[in-house]
XYZ file of C-alpha atoms in Angstrom:
248
model
C -8.510 11.232 -3.646
C -6.706 9.442 -0.933
C -7.418 5.709 -0.343
C -6.373 3.996 2.857
C -6.498 0.220 3.198
C -6.537 -1.289 6.613
C -5.411 -4.968 6.531
C -5.244 -7.666 9.092
C -1.677 -7.529 10.316
C -0.309 -5.688 13.335
C -2.445 -2.606 14.095
C -2.061 -0.114 16.930
C -5.314 1.768 17.747
C -3.677 5.057 18.489
C -1.498 4.954 15.339
C -4.354 4.117 13.141
C -6.611 6.847 14.557
C -3.774 9.365 14.109
C -3.091 8.343 10.440
C -6.745 8.344 9.526
C -7.299 11.643 11.380
C -7.666 15.057 9.806
C -4.224 15.405 8.384
C -4.169 12.132 6.436
C -7.882 11.631 6.225
C -9.133 8.913 3.903
C -11.481 9.962 1.033
C -12.123 6.281 0.620
C -11.418 3.646 3.299
C -11.194 -0.136 2.623
C -11.297 -2.714 5.355
C -9.583 -5.963 4.302
C -10.480 -9.070 6.197
C -9.566 -8.707 9.882
C -8.669 -5.036 9.213
C -12.436 -4.555 8.644
C -13.262 -5.823 12.045
C -10.444 -3.663 13.637
C -12.205 -0.572 11.966
C -15.597 -1.789 13.378
C -14.194 -1.946 16.886
C -12.839 1.525 16.583
C -16.077 2.860 15.175
C -14.435 3.916 11.895
C -16.813 3.280 9.096
C -15.125 2.143 5.811
C -16.534 2.605 2.341
C -15.761 -0.943 1.245
C -15.194 -4.373 2.882
C -13.305 -7.149 1.205
C -11.691 -10.492 2.112
C -12.471 -14.082 2.904
C -13.009 -13.143 6.550
C -11.674 -16.561 7.732
C -9.748 -14.699 10.480
C -12.813 -13.618 12.355
C -15.690 -15.619 13.917
C -19.420 -15.723 12.886
C -20.531 -13.131 15.300
C -17.890 -10.646 14.094
C -18.889 -11.414 10.448
C -22.567 -10.730 11.248
C -21.562 -7.450 12.785
C -19.795 -6.415 9.643
C -22.792 -7.359 7.560
C -25.003 -5.230 9.800
C -22.982 -2.252 8.567
C -24.730 -2.689 5.146
C -21.687 -1.543 3.328
C -20.411 -2.811 -0.067
C -19.140 -6.219 0.939
C -17.004 -8.530 -1.285
C -16.575 -11.926 0.139
C -13.682 -13.966 -1.379
C -13.151 -17.669 -1.394
C -10.834 -19.009 1.382
C -8.818 -21.043 -1.088
C -7.360 -18.496 -3.589
C -4.045 -17.610 -5.084
C -3.898 -13.968 -3.828
C -4.040 -12.353 -0.342
C -6.880 -10.261 1.000
C -4.499 -7.234 0.974
C -3.857 -7.717 -2.675
C -7.586 -7.969 -3.426
C -8.030 -4.719 -1.445
C -5.334 -3.069 -3.509
C -6.899 -4.421 -6.732
C -10.112 -2.762 -5.571
C -8.437 0.540 -4.934
C -6.862 0.504 -8.306
C -10.161 -0.389 -10.085
C -11.788 2.652 -8.448
C -9.341 4.881 -10.348
C -10.883 6.195 -13.572
C -7.863 6.199 -15.743
C -6.560 2.806 -14.593
C -9.984 1.389 -15.120
C -10.298 2.793 -18.683
C -6.883 1.557 -19.670
C -7.676 -2.056 -18.747
C -9.216 -4.500 -21.131
C -12.685 -5.523 -20.058
C -11.490 -8.926 -19.076
C -8.935 -7.429 -16.736
C -11.514 -5.448 -14.813
C -12.042 -7.953 -12.087
C -10.989 -8.920 -8.595
C -10.211 -12.657 -8.434
C -13.351 -14.614 -9.191
C -15.910 -12.039 -8.110
C -18.799 -11.948 -10.544
C -19.438 -8.274 -9.961
C -17.228 -5.306 -9.161
C -18.171 -3.142 -6.196
C -20.060 0.096 -6.933
C -17.857 2.937 -7.879
C -15.375 1.079 -10.019
C -13.835 3.626 -12.495
C -15.543 6.626 -10.950
C -12.669 8.272 -9.034
C -9.264 9.913 -9.479
C -7.108 8.192 -7.008
C -4.037 10.185 -6.025
C -2.618 8.069 -3.263
C -3.025 4.543 -1.788
C -1.761 3.785 1.779
C -1.775 0.396 3.438
C -1.989 -0.094 7.214
C -1.759 -3.506 8.865
C 0.422 -4.973 6.183
C 3.277 -5.716 8.570
C 3.553 -7.918 11.577
C 4.653 -11.403 12.601
C 3.628 -13.133 9.392
C 6.750 -12.372 7.284
C 5.142 -14.226 4.308
C 2.317 -11.720 4.301
C 4.784 -8.837 4.804
C 6.838 -9.852 1.703
C 3.657 -10.414 -0.227
C 2.359 -6.936 0.585
C 5.678 -5.331 -0.311
C 5.650 -7.094 -3.651
C 2.175 -5.797 -4.606
C 3.348 -2.264 -4.314
C 4.568 -2.910 -7.899
C 0.958 -3.048 -9.045
C 0.436 0.506 -7.975
C 3.728 1.530 -9.561
C 2.665 0.044 -12.862
C -0.932 1.194 -12.801
C -2.412 3.477 -15.401
C -0.207 1.739 -18.068
C 2.917 2.630 -16.276
C 2.107 6.190 -15.106
C 1.613 4.809 -11.624
C -0.309 5.760 -8.470
C 1.790 6.683 -5.384
C 1.488 3.973 -2.743
C 3.143 2.985 0.493
C 3.002 0.559 3.366
C 3.026 2.349 6.670
C 3.437 1.269 10.343
C 4.646 3.130 13.376
C 8.269 2.346 12.562
C 8.446 2.079 8.816
C 7.291 3.481 5.487
C 7.910 1.305 2.493
C 7.621 2.582 -1.114
C 8.791 1.360 -4.489
C 10.372 3.376 -7.299
C 11.568 2.731 -10.845
C 13.032 4.781 -13.753
C 9.785 6.610 -14.374
C 9.147 7.495 -10.752
C 11.980 9.209 -8.945
C 11.466 10.131 -5.288
C 12.501 12.981 -3.058
C 12.155 13.110 0.737
C 13.153 16.114 2.887
C 14.531 15.812 6.339
C 11.290 17.198 7.752
C 9.264 14.534 5.875
C 11.348 11.522 6.744
C 9.490 8.790 8.472
C 12.512 7.596 10.478
C 16.216 8.161 10.855
C 17.266 5.548 8.445
C 16.777 5.475 4.678
C 17.402 2.198 2.774
C 17.234 1.334 -0.934
C 17.172 -2.326 -1.903
C 16.936 -3.723 -5.483
C 13.690 -5.674 -6.162
C 13.312 -8.229 -8.794
C 16.674 -7.721 -10.468
C 19.734 -5.537 -10.665
C 19.246 -1.795 -10.743
C 21.342 0.391 -13.050
C 22.069 4.185 -13.026
C 21.138 4.447 -9.333
C 21.700 8.016 -8.060
C 21.224 9.097 -4.399
C 21.761 12.680 -3.442
C 21.292 14.523 -0.218
C 22.247 11.576 1.978
C 25.123 10.503 4.127
C 26.317 7.948 1.575
C 25.558 9.246 -1.959
C 25.689 7.290 -5.160
C 26.139 8.478 -8.741
C 25.041 6.374 -11.691
C 25.745 3.183 -9.637
C 24.788 -0.444 -10.205
C 23.070 -2.220 -7.373
C 22.837 -5.982 -7.477
C 20.599 -8.492 -5.846
C 21.689 -10.353 -2.698
C 23.592 -7.405 -1.264
C 22.917 -5.087 1.778
C 24.807 -2.142 0.176
C 21.842 0.238 0.331
C 20.859 -0.368 3.900
C 20.882 2.312 6.751
C 21.659 5.511 4.896
C 20.605 8.839 6.423
C 19.017 11.904 4.901
C 21.195 15.082 5.210
C 18.719 17.674 3.895
C 16.612 16.512 0.823
C 17.221 13.038 -0.432
C 16.745 12.481 -4.177
C 16.457 8.878 -5.398
C 16.475 7.934 -9.061
C 17.564 5.098 -11.386
C 17.679 4.278 -15.011
C 16.767 0.687 -14.999
C 15.155 -1.719 -12.451
C 13.101 -1.361 -9.396
C 14.007 -0.181 -5.914
C 12.367 -0.613 -2.532
C 12.719 2.575 -0.516
C 12.375 2.022 3.271
C 12.341 4.653 5.906
C 12.787 3.218 9.433
C 13.226 4.188 13.028
C 14.385 2.206 15.974
C-alpha cells in the first residue's frame, strides 16, 4: 500500500492534485496539522488527521472535526514535529514494523491510544508532501526523519521520499542501494550528500561524474550537481547518503 502524508509546509494545489491523482494515488492519506486543512479545502478526504493544529484557527479546527475521521490531537509543546508524528503513524500502520517493535515502542508521542488500523497493513511506500518551504528548520527536520523509514522493520526499511515540484529527496545506506533511470529522474541534477557521518565505499554508475569505492566526508559539496546519463546506480558500504534529484 502507498501512504502519502500532506504536511503544513509549502503546498501547490495543482501539484498535490497531480501527485495524489490516479497514477500516484494514495491507498492511505494522512493530513498533518495545516496539511489536513489544505486537504479539506481541496475536498480530498484523508484517512487520518494528526497534529497539534496550532497553525489553524478554531473554525478551521471545527471543520476538520466535522469530517469525523480518526483524529489524533498532539500537545503544542512537544519534542517532535507534526510531520514526524505523521511518519510515526504511517510506520505503525505497517504490519511487519509494528510486530517487530516492543509493546512500549508502539506509540506516537504521549497519545494514550493508537489510531485504528495500527499493524494492519503492508506499507510499500511513504511519500511526504508539504515538507519543504521557507522554514528551513522544519525542512532539515523532515529530511532527518527519512532515516526512520530507512531503519523500519528492524533495518529492512520502507521506501520513503520527500517530494515537491522541484525536488525529490531520499535516503540510502549499505542495505538499500538505489537506481534511477533517465526517464524516472525528478530533475536534471542528481546530488548525493553524506548524512550523519562519512560514507565509505560509495559507488556511482551511469552518471556524468562516476565514483568507485570512494570515501565521502562531511562538510564537503563533492557530491552536488551530478547528472544521470542513462541509469544511475548508487550504493555504499558504510554510512548514510541523502539522494536529491532537483530541477531549476
